[in-house]
Coordinates of C-alpha atoms and ligand atoms in Angstrom, one line a residue:
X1 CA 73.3 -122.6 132.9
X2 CA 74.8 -119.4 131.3
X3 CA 74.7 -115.9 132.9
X4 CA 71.9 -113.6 132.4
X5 CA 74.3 -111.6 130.4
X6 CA 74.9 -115.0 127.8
X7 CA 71.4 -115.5 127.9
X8 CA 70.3 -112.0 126.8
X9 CA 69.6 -111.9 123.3
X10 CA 71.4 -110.4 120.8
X11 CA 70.8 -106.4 120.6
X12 CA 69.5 -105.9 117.2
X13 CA 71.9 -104.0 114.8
X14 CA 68.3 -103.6 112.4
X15 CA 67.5 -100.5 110.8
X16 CA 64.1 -99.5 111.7
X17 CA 61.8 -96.0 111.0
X18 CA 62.4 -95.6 115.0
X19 CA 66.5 -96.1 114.4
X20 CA 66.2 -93.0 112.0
X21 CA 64.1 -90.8 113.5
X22 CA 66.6 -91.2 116.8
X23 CA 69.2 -90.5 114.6
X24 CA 66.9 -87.6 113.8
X25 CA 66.5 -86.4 117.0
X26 CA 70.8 -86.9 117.7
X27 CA 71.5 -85.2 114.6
X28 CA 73.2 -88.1 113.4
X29 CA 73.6 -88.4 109.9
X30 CA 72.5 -91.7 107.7
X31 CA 73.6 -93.1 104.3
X32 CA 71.5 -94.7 102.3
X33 CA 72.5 -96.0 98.7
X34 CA 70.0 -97.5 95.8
X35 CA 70.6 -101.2 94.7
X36 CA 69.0 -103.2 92.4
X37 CA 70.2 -107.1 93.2
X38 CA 71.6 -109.1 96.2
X39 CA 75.2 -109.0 96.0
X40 CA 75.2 -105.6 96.3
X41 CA 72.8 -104.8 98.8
X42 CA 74.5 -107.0 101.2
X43 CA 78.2 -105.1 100.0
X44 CA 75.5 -101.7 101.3
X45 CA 74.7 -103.0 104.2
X46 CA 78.4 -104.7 105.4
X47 CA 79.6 -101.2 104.8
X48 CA 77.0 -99.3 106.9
X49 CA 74.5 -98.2 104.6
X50 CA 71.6 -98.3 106.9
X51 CA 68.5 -97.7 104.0
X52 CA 68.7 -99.4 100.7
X53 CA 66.4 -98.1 98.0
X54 CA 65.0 -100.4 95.5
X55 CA 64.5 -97.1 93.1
X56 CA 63.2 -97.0 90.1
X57 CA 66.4 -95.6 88.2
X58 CA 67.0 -99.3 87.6
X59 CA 65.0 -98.4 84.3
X60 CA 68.1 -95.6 83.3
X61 CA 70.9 -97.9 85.5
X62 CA 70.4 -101.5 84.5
X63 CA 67.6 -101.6 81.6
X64 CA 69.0 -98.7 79.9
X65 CA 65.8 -96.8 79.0
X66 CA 66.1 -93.3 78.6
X67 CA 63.5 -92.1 81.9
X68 CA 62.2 -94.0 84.8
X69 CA 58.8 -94.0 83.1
X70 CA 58.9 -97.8 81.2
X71 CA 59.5 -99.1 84.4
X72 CA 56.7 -101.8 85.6
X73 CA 55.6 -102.8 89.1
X74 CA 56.5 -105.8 88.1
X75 CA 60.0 -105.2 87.5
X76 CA 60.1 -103.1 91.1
X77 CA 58.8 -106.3 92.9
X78 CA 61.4 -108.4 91.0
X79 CA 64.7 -106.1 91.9
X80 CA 63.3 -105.0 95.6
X81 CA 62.9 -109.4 96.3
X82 CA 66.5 -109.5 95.0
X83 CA 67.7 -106.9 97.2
X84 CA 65.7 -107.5 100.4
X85 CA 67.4 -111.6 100.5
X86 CA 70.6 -109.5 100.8
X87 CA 70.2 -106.4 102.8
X88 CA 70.9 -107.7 106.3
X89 CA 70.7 -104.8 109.2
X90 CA 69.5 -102.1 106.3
X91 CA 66.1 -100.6 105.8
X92 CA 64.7 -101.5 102.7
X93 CA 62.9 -99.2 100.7
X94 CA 60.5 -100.0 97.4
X95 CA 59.8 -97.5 94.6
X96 CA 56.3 -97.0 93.5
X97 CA 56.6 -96.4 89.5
X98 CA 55.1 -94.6 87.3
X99 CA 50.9 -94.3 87.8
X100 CA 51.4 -97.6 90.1
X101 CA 49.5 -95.0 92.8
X102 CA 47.0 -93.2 90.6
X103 CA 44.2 -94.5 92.6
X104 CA 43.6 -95.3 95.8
X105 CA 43.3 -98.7 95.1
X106 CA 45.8 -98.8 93.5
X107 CA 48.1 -97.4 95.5
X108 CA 47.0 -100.0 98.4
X109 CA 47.0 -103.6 96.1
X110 CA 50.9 -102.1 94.5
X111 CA 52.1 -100.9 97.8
X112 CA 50.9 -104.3 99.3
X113 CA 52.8 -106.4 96.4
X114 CA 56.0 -104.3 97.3
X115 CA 55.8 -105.4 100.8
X116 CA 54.4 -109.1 100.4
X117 CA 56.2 -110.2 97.3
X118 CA 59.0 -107.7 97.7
X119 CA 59.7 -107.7 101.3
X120 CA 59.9 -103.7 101.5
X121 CA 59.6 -102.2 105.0
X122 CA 58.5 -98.7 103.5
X123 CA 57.8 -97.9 100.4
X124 CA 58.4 -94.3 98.4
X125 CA 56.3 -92.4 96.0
X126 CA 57.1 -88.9 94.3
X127 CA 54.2 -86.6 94.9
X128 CA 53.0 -83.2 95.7
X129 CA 50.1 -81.9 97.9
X130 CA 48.1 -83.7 95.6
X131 CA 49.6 -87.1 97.3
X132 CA 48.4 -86.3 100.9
X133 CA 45.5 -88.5 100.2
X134 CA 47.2 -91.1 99.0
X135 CA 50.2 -90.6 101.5
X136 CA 46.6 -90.7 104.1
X137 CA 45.3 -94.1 102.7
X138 CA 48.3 -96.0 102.9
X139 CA 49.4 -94.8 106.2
X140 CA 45.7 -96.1 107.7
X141 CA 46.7 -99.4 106.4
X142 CA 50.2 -99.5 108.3
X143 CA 52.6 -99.3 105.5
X144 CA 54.9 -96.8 105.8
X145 CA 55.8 -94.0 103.1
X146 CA 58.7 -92.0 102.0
X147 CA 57.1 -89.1 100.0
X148 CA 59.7 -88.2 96.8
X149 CA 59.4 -83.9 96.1
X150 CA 61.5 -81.5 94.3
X151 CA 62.5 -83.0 91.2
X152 CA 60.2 -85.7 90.3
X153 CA 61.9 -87.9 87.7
X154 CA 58.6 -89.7 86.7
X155 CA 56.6 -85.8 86.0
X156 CA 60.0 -85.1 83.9
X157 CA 57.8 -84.8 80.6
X158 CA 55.3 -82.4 82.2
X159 CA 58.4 -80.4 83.9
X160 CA 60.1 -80.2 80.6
X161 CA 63.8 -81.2 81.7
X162 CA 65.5 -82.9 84.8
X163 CA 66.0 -79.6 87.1
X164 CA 66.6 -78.2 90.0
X165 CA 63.5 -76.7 92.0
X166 CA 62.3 -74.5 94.5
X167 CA 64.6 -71.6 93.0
X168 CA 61.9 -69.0 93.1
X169 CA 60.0 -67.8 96.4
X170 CA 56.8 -68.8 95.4
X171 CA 58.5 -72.4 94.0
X172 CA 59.8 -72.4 97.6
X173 CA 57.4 -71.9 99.8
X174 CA 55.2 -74.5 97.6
X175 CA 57.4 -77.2 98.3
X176 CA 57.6 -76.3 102.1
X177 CA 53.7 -76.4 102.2
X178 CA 53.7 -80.0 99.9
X179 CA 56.2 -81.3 102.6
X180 CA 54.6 -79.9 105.7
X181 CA 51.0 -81.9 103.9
X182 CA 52.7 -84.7 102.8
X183 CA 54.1 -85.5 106.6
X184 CA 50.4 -84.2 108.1
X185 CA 49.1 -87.0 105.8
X186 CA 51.0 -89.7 107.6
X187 CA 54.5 -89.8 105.5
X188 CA 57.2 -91.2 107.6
X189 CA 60.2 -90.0 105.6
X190 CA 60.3 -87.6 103.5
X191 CA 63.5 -87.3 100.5
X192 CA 64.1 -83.7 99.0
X193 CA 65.4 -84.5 95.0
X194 CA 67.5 -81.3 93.5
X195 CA 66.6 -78.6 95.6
X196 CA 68.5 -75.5 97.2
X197 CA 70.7 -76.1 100.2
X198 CA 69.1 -73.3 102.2
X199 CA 65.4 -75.1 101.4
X200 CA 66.3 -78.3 102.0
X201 CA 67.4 -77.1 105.6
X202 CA 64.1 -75.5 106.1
X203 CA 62.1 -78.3 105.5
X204 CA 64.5 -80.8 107.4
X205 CA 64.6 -78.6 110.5
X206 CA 60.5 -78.2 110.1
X207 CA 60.0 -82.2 109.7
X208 CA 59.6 -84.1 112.3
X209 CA 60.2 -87.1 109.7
X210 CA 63.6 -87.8 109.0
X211 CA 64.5 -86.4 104.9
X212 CA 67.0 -88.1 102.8
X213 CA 68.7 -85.4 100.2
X214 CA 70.0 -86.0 96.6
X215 CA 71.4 -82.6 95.5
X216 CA 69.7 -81.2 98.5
X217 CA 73.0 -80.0 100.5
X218 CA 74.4 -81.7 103.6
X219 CA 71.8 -80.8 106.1
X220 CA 69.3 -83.4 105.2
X221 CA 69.4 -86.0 107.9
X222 CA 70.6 -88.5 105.5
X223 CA 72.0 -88.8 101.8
X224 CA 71.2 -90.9 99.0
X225 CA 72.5 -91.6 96.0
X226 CA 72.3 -94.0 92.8
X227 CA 74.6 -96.6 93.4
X228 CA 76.2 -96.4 90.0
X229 CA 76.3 -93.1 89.8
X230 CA 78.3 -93.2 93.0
X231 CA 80.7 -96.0 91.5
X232 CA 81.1 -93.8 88.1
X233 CA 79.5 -96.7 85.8
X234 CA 76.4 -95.0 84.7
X235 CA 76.9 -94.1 80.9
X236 CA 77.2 -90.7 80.2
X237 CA 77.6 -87.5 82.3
X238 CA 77.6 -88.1 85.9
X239 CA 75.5 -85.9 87.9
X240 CA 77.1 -82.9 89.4
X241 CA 75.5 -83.9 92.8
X242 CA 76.6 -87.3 92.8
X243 CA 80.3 -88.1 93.3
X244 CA 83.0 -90.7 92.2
X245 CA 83.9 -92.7 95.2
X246 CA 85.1 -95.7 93.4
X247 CA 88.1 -93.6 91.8
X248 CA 91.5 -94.1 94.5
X249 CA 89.0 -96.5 96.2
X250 CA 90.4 -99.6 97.2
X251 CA 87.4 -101.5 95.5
X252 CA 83.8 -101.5 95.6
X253 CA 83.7 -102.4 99.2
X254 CA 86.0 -99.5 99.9
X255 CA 84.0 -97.0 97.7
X256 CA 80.9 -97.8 99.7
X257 CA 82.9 -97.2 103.1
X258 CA 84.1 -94.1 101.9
X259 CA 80.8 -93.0 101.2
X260 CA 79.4 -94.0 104.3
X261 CA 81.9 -92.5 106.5
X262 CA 81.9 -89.0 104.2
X263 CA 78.1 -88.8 104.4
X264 CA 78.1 -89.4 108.4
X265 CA 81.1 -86.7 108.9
X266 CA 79.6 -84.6 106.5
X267 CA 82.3 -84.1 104.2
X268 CA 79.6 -85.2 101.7
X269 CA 77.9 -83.1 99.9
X270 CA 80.2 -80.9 99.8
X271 CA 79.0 -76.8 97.9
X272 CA 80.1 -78.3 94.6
X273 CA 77.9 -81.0 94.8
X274 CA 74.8 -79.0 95.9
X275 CA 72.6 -75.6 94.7
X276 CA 72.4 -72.3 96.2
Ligands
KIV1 O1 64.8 -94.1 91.8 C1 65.7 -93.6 92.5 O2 66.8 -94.2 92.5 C2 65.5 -92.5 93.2 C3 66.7 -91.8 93.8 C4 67.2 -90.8 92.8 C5 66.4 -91.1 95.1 O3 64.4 -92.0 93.4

């Protein structure tokens, strides 16, 4: 017979919404990375990436549409099986596309496919105030939501151009009311898109919810960024948020280190990859 100490079972290295709101509450910082396939989310996770987002940039990234807006539910259920078979330890986290919430309904049957056919632990939808309902309705049925403010790639038609928000007061104080709403409704993460450093720290040091920035400055609890965009392979301009870890990087497994150890340090973002 072993010792109790052989016997005990393993202690789990998983990524859970508990795991991240410790971290939260030890103010220690988190990486998390999109991917769209197996083989890289398991190169995510063995380099510490501890929430993988099955986003639905795979529409600009891999299927080469101009927006995020062609993308299907579908195609999200597809890409977040693929990833969730590799992601190990990591959190994994489904998109919600384009009107795949409109309702009520469906937001529940489309959040549900995510999570039974996908095998998401939480999924994310971009929103406003307006969401809190929908935020509410899923959150009654146990599935836990990241709500997506600030820039809101699938509204980029309405907005008129990709850009940064919350510049003005009013613009401000808007998004600290959607986010206060959005975490009242039951949100369990929240993940601040292109929006002023100073904002960003508001809102994180008013959540109770850990937030996950992109272009949102270094005091978000965590950092996210598009994977490709991170390995400078996305055609075209990168953007000035995102950074090039691959170049002097080892490889990709390297790259994906260096991003995890600059985003825990906080070496990343640095002011020139963030808005004042
Ligand atoms: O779809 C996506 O990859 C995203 C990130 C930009 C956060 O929403």
């Amino acid at each position: 017979m072993g010792t109790s100490e052989s016997n005990a079972p393993a202690k789990s290295r998983r990524v859970t919404l508990a795991s991240l709101r410790k971290a939260k509450q030890e103010r220690r910082r988190f990486a998390a990375l999109t991917a769209y396939d197996a083989s890289f989310a398991a190169l995510e996770d063995a380099a510490g990436v501890e929430v993988i987002l099955v986003g639905d940039s795979l529409g600009m990234v891999v299927q080469g549409h101009r927006s995020t807006i062609p993308v299907t539910m579908d195609d999200l259920v597809y890409h977040t099986a693929l990833v969730a078979r590799g992601a190990g330890n990591a959190l994994v986290m489904g998109d919600m596309p384009f009107m795949s919430f409109a309702t009520l309904d469906d937001a529940r049957r489309n959040a549900a496919r995510l999570m039974q056919e996908g095998g998401a632990e939480i999924v994310k939808l971009e929103g406003t105030g307006a969401q809190a309902e929908t935020v509410a309705a899923l959150a009654a049925q146990g599935i836990p939501v990241c709500a997506h403010l600030g820039l809101r790639p699938q509204a980029v038609h309405k907005a008129g151009a990709y850009k940064i928000q919350g510049r003005e007061p009013e613009a401000a104080q808007a998004l600290m009311d959607d986010a206060k709403a959005l975490e009242e409704a039951g949100a369990d993460m929240l993940l601040l898109e292109c929006v002023p450093a100073k904002l960003a720290k508001k809102i994180t040091e008013q959540a109770r919810a850990p937030v996950i920035g992109i272009g949102a400055g270094v005091d978000c609890d965590g950092q996210i960024l598009v994977l490709y965009d991170m390995l400078g392979i996305t055609p075209g301009r990168r953007p000035s948020f995102s950074k090039d870890f691959l170049a002097g990087a080892a490889g990709i497994p390297a790259a994906l280190e260096a991003y995890v150890e600059a985003v825990k340090s906080g070496s990343f973002p640095g002011p020139e990859h963030s808005f004042e």
